[in-house]
Short mmCIF file of C-alpha atoms and ligand atoms in Angstrom, two decimals:
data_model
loop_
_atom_site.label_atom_id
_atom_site.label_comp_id
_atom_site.label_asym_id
_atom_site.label_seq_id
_atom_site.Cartn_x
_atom_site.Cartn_y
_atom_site.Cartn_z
CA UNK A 1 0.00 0.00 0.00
CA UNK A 2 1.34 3.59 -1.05
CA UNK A 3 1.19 6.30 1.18
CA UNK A 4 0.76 9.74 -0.74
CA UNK A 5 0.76 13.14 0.89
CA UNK A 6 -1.67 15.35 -1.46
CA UNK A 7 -1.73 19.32 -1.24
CA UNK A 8 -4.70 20.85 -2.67
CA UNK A 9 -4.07 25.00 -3.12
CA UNK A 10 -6.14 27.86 -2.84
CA UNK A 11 -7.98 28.04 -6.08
CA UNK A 12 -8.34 24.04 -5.91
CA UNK A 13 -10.58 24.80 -2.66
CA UNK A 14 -12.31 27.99 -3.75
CA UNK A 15 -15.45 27.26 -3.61
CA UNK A 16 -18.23 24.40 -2.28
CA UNK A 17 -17.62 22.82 -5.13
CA UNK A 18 -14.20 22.67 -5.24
CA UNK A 19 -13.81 20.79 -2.14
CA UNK A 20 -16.15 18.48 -3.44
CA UNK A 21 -14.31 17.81 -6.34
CA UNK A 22 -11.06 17.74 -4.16
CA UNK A 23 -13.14 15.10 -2.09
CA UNK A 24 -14.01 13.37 -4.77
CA UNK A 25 -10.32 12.37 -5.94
CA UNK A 26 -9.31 11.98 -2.33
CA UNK A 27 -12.14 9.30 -2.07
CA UNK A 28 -10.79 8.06 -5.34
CA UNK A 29 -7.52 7.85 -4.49
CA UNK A 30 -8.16 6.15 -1.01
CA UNK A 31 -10.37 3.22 -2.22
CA UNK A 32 -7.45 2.70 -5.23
CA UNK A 33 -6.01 1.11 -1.72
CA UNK A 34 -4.01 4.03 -0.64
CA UNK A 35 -3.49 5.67 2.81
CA UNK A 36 -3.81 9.36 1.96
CA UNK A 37 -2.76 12.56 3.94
CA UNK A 38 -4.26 15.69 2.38
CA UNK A 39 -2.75 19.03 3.17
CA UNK A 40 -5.16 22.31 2.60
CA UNK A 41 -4.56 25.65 1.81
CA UNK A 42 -7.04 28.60 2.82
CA UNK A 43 -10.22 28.59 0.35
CA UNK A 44 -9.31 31.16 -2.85
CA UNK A 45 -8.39 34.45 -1.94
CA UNK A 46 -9.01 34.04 1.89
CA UNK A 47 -6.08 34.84 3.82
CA UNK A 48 -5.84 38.47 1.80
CA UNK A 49 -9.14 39.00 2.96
CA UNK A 50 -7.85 38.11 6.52
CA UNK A 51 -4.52 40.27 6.16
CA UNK A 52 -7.05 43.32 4.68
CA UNK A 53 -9.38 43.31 7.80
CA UNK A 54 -6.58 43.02 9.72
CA UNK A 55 -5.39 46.21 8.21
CA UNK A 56 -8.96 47.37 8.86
CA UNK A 57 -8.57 47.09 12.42
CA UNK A 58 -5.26 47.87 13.61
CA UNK A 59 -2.09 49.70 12.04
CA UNK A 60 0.60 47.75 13.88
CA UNK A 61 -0.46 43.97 14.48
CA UNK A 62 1.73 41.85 16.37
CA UNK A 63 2.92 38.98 14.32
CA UNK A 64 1.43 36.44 17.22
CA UNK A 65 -2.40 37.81 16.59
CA UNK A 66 -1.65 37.63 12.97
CA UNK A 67 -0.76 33.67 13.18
CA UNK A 68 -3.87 33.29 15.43
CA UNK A 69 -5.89 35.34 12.48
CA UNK A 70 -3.91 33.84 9.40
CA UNK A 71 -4.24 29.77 10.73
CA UNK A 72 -8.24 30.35 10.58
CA UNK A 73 -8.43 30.00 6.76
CA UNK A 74 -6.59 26.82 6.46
CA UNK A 75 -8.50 25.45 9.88
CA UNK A 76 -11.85 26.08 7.75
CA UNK A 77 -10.96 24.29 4.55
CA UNK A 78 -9.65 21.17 6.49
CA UNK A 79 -12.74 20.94 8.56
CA UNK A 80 -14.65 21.48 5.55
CA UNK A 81 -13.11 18.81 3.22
CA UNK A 82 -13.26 16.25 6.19
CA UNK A 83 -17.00 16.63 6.29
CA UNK A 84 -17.26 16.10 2.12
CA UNK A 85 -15.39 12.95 2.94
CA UNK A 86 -17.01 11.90 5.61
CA UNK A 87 -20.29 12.46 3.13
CA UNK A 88 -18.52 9.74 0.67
CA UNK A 89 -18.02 7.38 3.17
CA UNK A 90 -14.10 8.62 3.67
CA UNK A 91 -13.23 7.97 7.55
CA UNK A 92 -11.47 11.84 7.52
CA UNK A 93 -10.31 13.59 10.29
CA UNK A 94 -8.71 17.01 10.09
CA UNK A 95 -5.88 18.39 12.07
CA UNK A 96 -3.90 21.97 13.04
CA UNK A 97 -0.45 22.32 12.13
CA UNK A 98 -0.11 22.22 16.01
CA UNK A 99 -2.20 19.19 16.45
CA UNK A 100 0.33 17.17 14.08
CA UNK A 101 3.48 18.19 15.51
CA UNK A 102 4.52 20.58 13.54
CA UNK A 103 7.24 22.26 15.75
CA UNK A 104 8.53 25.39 14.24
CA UNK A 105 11.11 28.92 15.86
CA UNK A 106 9.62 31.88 17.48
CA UNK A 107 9.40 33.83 14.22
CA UNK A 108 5.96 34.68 13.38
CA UNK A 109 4.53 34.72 10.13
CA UNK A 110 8.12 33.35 8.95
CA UNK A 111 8.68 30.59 10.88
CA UNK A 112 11.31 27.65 10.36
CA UNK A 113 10.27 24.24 10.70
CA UNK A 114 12.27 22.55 13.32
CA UNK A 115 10.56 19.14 13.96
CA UNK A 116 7.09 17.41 11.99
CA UNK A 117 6.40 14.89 15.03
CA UNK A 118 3.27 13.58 12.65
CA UNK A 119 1.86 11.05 15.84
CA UNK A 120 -1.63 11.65 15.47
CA UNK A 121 -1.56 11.39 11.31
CA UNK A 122 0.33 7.91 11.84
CA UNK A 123 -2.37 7.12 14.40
CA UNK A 124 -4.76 8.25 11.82
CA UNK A 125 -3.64 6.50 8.81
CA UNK A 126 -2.91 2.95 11.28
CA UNK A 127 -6.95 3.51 11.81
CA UNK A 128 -7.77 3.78 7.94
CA UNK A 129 -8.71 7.20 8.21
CA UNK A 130 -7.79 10.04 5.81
CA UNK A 131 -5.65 12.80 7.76
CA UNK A 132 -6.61 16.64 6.73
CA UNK A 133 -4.11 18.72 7.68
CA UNK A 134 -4.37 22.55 7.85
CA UNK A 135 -1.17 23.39 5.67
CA UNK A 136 1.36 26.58 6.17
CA UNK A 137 0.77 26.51 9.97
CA UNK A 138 2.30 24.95 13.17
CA UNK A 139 3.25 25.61 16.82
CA UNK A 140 6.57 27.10 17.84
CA UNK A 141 9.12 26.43 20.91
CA UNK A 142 7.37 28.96 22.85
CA UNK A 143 3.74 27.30 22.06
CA UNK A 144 2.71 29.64 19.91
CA UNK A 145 1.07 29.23 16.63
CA UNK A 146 3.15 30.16 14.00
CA UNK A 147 2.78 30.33 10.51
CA UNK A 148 5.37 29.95 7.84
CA UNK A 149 5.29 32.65 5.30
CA UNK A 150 3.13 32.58 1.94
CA UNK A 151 2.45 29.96 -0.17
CA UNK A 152 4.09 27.75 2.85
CA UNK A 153 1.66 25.16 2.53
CA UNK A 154 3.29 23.10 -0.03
CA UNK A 155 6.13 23.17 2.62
CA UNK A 156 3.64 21.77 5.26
CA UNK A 157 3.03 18.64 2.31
CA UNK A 158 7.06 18.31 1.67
CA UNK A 159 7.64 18.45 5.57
CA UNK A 160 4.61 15.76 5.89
CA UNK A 161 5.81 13.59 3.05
CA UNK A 162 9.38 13.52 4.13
CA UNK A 163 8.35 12.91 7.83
CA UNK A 164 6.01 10.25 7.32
CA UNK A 165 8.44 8.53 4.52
CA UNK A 166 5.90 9.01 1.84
CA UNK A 167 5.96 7.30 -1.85
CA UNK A 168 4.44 10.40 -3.26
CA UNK A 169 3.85 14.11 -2.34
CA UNK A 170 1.21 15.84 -5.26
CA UNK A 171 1.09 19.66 -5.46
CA UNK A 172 -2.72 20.35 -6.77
CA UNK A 173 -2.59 23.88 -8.14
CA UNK A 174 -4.52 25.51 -11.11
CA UNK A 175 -1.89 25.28 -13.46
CA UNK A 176 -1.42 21.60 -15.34
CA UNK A 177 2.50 21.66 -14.49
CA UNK A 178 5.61 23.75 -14.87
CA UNK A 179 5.68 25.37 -18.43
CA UNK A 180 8.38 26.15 -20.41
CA UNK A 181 6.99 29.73 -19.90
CA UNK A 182 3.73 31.50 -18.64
CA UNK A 183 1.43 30.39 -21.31
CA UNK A 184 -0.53 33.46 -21.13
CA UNK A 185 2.40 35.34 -22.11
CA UNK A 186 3.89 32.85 -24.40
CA UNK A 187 1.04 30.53 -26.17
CA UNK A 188 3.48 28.43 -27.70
CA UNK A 189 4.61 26.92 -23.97
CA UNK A 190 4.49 23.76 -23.22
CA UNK A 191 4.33 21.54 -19.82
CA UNK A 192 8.04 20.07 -19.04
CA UNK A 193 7.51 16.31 -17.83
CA UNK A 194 9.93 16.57 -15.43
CA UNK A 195 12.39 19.52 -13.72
CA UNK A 196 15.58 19.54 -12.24
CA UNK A 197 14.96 21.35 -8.45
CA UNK A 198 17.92 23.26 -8.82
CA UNK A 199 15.92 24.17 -12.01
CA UNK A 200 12.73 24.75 -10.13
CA UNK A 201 14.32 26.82 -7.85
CA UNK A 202 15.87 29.00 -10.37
CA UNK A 203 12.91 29.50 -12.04
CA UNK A 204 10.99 30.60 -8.48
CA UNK A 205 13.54 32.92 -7.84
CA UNK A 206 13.00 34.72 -11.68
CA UNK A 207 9.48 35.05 -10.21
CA UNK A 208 7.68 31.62 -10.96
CA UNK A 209 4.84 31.01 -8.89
CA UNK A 210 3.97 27.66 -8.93
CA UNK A 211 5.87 26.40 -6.12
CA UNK A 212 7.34 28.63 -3.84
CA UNK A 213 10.65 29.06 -2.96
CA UNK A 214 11.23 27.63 0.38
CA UNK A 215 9.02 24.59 0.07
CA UNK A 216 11.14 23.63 -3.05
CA UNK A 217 14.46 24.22 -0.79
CA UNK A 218 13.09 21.70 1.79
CA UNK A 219 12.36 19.12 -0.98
CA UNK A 220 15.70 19.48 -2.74
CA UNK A 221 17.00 19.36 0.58
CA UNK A 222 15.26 16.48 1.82
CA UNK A 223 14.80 14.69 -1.35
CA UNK A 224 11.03 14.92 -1.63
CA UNK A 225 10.01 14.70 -5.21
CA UNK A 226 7.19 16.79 -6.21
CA UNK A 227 4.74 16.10 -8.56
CA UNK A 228 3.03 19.12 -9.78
CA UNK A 229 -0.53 18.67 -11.45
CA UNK A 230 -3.79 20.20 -12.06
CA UNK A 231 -7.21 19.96 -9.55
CA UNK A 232 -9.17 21.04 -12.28
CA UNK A 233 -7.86 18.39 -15.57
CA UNK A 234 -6.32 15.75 -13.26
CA UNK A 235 -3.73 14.83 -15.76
CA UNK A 236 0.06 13.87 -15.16
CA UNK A 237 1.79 16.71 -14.45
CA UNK A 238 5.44 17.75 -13.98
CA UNK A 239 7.90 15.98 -12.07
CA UNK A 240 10.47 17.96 -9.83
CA UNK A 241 12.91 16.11 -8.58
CA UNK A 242 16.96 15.64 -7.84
CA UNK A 243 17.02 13.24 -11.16
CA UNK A 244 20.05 14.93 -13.16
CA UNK A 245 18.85 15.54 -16.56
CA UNK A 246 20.09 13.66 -19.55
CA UNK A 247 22.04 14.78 -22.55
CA UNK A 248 19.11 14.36 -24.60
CA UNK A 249 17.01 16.96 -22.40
CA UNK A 250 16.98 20.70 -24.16
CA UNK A 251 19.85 23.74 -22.74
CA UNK A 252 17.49 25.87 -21.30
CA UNK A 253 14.43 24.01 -19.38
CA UNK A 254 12.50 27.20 -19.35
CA UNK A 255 11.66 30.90 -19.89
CA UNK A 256 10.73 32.96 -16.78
CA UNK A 257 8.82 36.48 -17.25
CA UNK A 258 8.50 38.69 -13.72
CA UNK A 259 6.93 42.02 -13.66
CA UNK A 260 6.66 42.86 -9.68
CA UNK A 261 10.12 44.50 -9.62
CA UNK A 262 11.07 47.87 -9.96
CA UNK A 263 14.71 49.73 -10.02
CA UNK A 264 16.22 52.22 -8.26
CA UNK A 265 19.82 54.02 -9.84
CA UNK A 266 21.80 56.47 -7.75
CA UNK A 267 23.91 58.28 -9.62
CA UNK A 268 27.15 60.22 -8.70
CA UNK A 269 28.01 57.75 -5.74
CA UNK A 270 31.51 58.98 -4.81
CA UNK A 271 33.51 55.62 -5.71
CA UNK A 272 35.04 54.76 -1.71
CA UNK A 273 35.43 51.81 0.37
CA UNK A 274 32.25 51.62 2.52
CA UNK A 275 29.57 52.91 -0.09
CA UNK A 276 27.57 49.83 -0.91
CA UNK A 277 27.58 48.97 2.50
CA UNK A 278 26.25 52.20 3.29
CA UNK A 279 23.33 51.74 1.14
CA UNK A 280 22.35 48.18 1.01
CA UNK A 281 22.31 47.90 5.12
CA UNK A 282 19.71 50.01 5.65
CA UNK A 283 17.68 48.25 3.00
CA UNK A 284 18.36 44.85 4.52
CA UNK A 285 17.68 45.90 7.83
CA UNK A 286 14.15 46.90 6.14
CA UNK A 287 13.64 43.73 4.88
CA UNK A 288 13.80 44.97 1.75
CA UNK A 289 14.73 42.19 -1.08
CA UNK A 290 17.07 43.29 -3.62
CA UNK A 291 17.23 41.30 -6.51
CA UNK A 292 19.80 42.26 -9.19
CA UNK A 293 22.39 45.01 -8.29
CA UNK A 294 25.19 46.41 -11.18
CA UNK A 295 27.73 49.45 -10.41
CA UNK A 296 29.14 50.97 -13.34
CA UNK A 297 33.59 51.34 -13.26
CA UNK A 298 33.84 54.78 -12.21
CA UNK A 299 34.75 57.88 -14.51
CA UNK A 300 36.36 60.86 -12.07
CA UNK A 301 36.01 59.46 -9.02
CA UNK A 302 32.06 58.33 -9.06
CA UNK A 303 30.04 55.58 -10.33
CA UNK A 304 26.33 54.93 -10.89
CA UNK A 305 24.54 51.88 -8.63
CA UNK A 306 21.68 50.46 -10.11
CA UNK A 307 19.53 47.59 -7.91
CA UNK A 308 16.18 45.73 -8.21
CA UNK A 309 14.03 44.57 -5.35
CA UNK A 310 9.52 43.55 -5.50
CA UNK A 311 7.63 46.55 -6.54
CA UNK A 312 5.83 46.46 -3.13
CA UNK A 313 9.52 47.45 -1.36
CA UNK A 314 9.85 50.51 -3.82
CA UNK A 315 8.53 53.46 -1.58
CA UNK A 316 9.89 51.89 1.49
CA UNK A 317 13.92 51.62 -0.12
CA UNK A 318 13.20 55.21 -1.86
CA UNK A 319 13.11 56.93 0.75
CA UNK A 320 15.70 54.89 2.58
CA UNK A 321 18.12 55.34 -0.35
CA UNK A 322 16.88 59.14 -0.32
CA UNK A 323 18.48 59.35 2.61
CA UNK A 324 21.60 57.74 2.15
CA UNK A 325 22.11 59.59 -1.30
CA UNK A 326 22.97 62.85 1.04
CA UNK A 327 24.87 61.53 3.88
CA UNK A 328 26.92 60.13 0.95
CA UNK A 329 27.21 62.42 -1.38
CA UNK A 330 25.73 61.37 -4.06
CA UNK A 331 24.06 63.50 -6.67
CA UNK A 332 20.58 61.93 -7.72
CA UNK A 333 18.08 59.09 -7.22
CA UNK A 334 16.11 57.90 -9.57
CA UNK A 335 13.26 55.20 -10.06
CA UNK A 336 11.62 52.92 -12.66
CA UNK A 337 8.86 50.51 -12.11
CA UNK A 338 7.80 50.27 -16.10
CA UNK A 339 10.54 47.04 -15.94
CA UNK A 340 10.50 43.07 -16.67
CA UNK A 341 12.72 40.59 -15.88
CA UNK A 342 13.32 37.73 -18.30
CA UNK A 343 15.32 34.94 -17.35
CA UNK A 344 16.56 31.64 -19.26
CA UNK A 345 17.19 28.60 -16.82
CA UNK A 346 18.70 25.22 -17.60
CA UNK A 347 20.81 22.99 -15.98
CA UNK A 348 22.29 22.28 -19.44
CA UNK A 349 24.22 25.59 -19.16
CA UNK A 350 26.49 24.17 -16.81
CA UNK A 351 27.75 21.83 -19.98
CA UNK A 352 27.04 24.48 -22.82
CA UNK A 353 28.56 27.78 -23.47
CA UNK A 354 26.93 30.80 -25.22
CA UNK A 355 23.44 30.57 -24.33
CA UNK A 356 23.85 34.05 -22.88
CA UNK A 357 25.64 35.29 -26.25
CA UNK A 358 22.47 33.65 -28.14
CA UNK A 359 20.09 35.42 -25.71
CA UNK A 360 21.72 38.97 -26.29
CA UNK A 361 21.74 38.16 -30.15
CA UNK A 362 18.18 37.52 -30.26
CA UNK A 363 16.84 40.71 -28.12
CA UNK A 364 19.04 42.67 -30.32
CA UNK A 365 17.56 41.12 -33.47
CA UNK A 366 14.07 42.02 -31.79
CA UNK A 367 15.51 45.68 -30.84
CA UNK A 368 15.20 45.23 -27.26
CA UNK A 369 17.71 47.65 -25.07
CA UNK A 370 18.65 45.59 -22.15
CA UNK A 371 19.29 47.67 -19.09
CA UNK A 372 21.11 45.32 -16.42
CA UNK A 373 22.12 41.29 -17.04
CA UNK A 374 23.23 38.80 -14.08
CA UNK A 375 23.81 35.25 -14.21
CA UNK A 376 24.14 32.28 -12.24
CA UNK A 377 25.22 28.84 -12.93
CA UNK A 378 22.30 27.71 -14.58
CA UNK A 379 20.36 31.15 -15.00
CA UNK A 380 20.78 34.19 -17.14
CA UNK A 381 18.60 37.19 -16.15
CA UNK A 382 17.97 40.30 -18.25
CA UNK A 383 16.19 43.81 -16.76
CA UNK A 384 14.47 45.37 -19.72
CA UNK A 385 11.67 47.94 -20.40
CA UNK A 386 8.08 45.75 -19.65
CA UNK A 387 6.66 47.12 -22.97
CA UNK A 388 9.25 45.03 -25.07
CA UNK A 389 8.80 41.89 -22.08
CA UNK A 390 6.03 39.48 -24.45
CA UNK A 391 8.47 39.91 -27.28
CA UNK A 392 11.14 39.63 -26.14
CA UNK A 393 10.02 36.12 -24.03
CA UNK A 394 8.21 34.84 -27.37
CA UNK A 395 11.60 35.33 -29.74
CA UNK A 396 13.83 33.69 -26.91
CA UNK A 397 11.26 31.00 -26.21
CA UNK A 398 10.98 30.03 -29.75
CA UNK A 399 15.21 30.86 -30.36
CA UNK A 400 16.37 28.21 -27.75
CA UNK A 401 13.77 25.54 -29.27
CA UNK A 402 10.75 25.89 -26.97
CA UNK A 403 8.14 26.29 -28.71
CA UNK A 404 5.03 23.55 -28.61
CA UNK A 405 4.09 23.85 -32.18
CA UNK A 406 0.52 24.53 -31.16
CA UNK A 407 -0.89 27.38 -29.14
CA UNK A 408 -1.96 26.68 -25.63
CA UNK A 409 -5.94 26.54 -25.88
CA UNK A 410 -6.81 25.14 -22.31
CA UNK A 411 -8.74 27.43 -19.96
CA UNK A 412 -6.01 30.17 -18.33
CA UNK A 413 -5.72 30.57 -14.59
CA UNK A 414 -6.36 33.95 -13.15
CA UNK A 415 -3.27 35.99 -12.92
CA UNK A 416 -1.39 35.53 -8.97
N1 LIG B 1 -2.97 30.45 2.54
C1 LIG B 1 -1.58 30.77 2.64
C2 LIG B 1 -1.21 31.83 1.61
O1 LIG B 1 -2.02 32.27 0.85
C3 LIG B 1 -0.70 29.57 2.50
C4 LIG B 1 -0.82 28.79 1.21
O2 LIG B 1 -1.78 28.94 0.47
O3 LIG B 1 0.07 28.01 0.94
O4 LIG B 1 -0.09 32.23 1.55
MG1 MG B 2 -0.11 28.40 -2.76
#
């Protein structure tokens, strides 16, 4: 008998009918002869709503009374689903992140998984019942409830799966798999049968969302494999995994489009010792991401500093860099949030030189001015204006040998 940790998202649990579909394949997969653990996420767009009447309320809320707020959504959609299984004759019993074990640091809303105890799901699945677990939640060293940052539910499946030795761990989400791009950006994408996670993580830090970041850390680090797939078409989706890809498999695996950053350039920064620290400090101190950074060589004595970081940081590190500017010396700051990042990634880069050469030959064949470039091992990322983004992701997609032959003509999910 298989055991298989499923994670159902938010869009997979919506709506009433939703979780009876999700119930429905639970049942399904159960009487196949199965013992199933299901992990939940809050239903559709409910935790904004909870973070927004939060906001309502209060201006400064402690990060403890947001964990009490923010576990409520996933609590509801594992209650929920356990009572549309019990209705198909599914023995289902749902569970906190607390109530499972899931021991995690003091740091609300961010918190690091230290332990998955998992007694009470063994207990559950030794009793043929079907263990509902509220995902992206769990109780800290202090016995607090904690949660685990955004999106951390798949972590709560990949922490479950590895815990409880699982033969499978399946990420429902509304997409069919991991594309070869964003298919509403590039209709010629197609779903990749498998990924490297060194890949996958790659492609979450160019700004995928499908699985995020951290989750796919703990399964690379754990060696979970993930299998991606749809809760709307049920078909095989996309295998992520530690399985080194073959020489057969294409260069580049994929072609990531992100439009949530923005850039900041001071210019005139006296060229010193001491000056990037100066500036990029205060900004971590913030919590501010930055993403791609480039300093030009200087010319008499100053230099330019360009840097990237999520749109939603740009007032915040403007007026931080503001003030920095003047206790420095330099002579401007300037902004510019009309940006897109495009980013090849492929562990065959590692093996094969050029593919940034090819890249830079085909936006310059399109006419596309790129404004900062930065690389990693098996990544090549380009800043360039967001009105030339959809061409310039099309001509690379199709360039490195992407392309389906067919446009994409399933249903699109709603923009994240
Ligand atoms: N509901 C949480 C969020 O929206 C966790 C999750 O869905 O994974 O971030
Ligand atoms: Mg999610």
């Amino acid at each position: 008998m298989a055991l298989i940790v499923q994670k159902y998202g938010g869009t997979s649990v919506a709506d009433p009918d939703r979780i009876r579909a999700v119930a429905e394949n639970v049942a399904l997969t159960k009487r196949r002869g199965n013992d199933v653990v299901v992990v939940v996420s809050a239903m559709g767009k409910a935790t904004d709503h909870l973070i927004a009447l939060a906001n309502s309320v209060s201006k400064n809320q402690s990060g403890r009374e947001m964990d009490m707020l923010l576990t409520t959504g996933e609590r509801q959609t594992a209650a929920l689903l356990s009572m549309a299984l019990a209705d198909r004759g599914i023995d289902a019993v749902s569970y906190t992140g607390s109530q499972v074990g899931i021991i995690t640091d003091t740091a609300h809303r961010k918190a690091k998984i230290i332990e998955v105890r998992g007694d009470r799901v063994r207990a559950a699945i030794a009793e043929g019942k079907v263990a509902v677990i509220a995902g992206f939640q769990g109780v800290s060293t202090d016995k607090e409830i904690t949660t685990m940052g955004r999106g951390a539910s798949d972590l709560t499946a990949s922490a479950l799966a590895q815990a409880l030795g699982a033969d499978a761990c399946e990420i429902y989400t509304d997409v069919t798999g991991v594309f070869t791009a964003d298919p509403r950006i590039v209709p010629q994408a197609r779903k990749l049968a498998k990924v490297h996670f060194d890949e996958m993580l790659e492609m979450a830090g160019a700004g995928s969302k499908v699985l995020a970041m951290r989750s796919v850390e703990f399964a690379r680090n754990h060696d979970v494999p993930l299998h991606v797939r749809s809760a709307f078409t049920w078909e095989q989706g996309t295998l992520v995994s530690n399985e080194e890809p073959s020489v057969e498999d294409p260069i580049i695996s994929g072609v990531v489009t992100d439009m949530t950053e923005a850039k900041i350039t001071v210019l005139g920064v006296p060229d010193q010792p001491g000056v990037s620290a100066a500036l990029f400090e205060p900004l971590a101190e913030a919590n501010v991401n930055v993403d791609m950074i480039v300093q030009n060589t200087s010319t008499e004595g100053t230099t330019d500093i360009s840097f990237t970081m999520p749109m939603a940081d740009l007032a915040e590190a403007k007026s931080i860099v503001q003030k920095v500017a003047e206790q420095i010396g330099a002579t401007k700051v300037t902004h510019d949030d009309d940006i897109a990042k495009v980013s090849l990634v492929g562990a065959g880069m590692k093996s094969s030189p050029g593919v940034a050469a090819k890249m830079f030959r085909v936006l310059a064949d399109e006419g596309v001015n790129i404004q900062m470039i930065s690389t990693s091992t098996i990544r090549v990322s380009i800043i360039i204006p967001s009105a030339d983004m959809e061409r310039a992701a099309i001509a690379l997609h199709t360039a490195f040998g992407l392309d389906s032959g067919a446009d994409y003509s399933a249903p699109l999910p709603e923009r994240k």
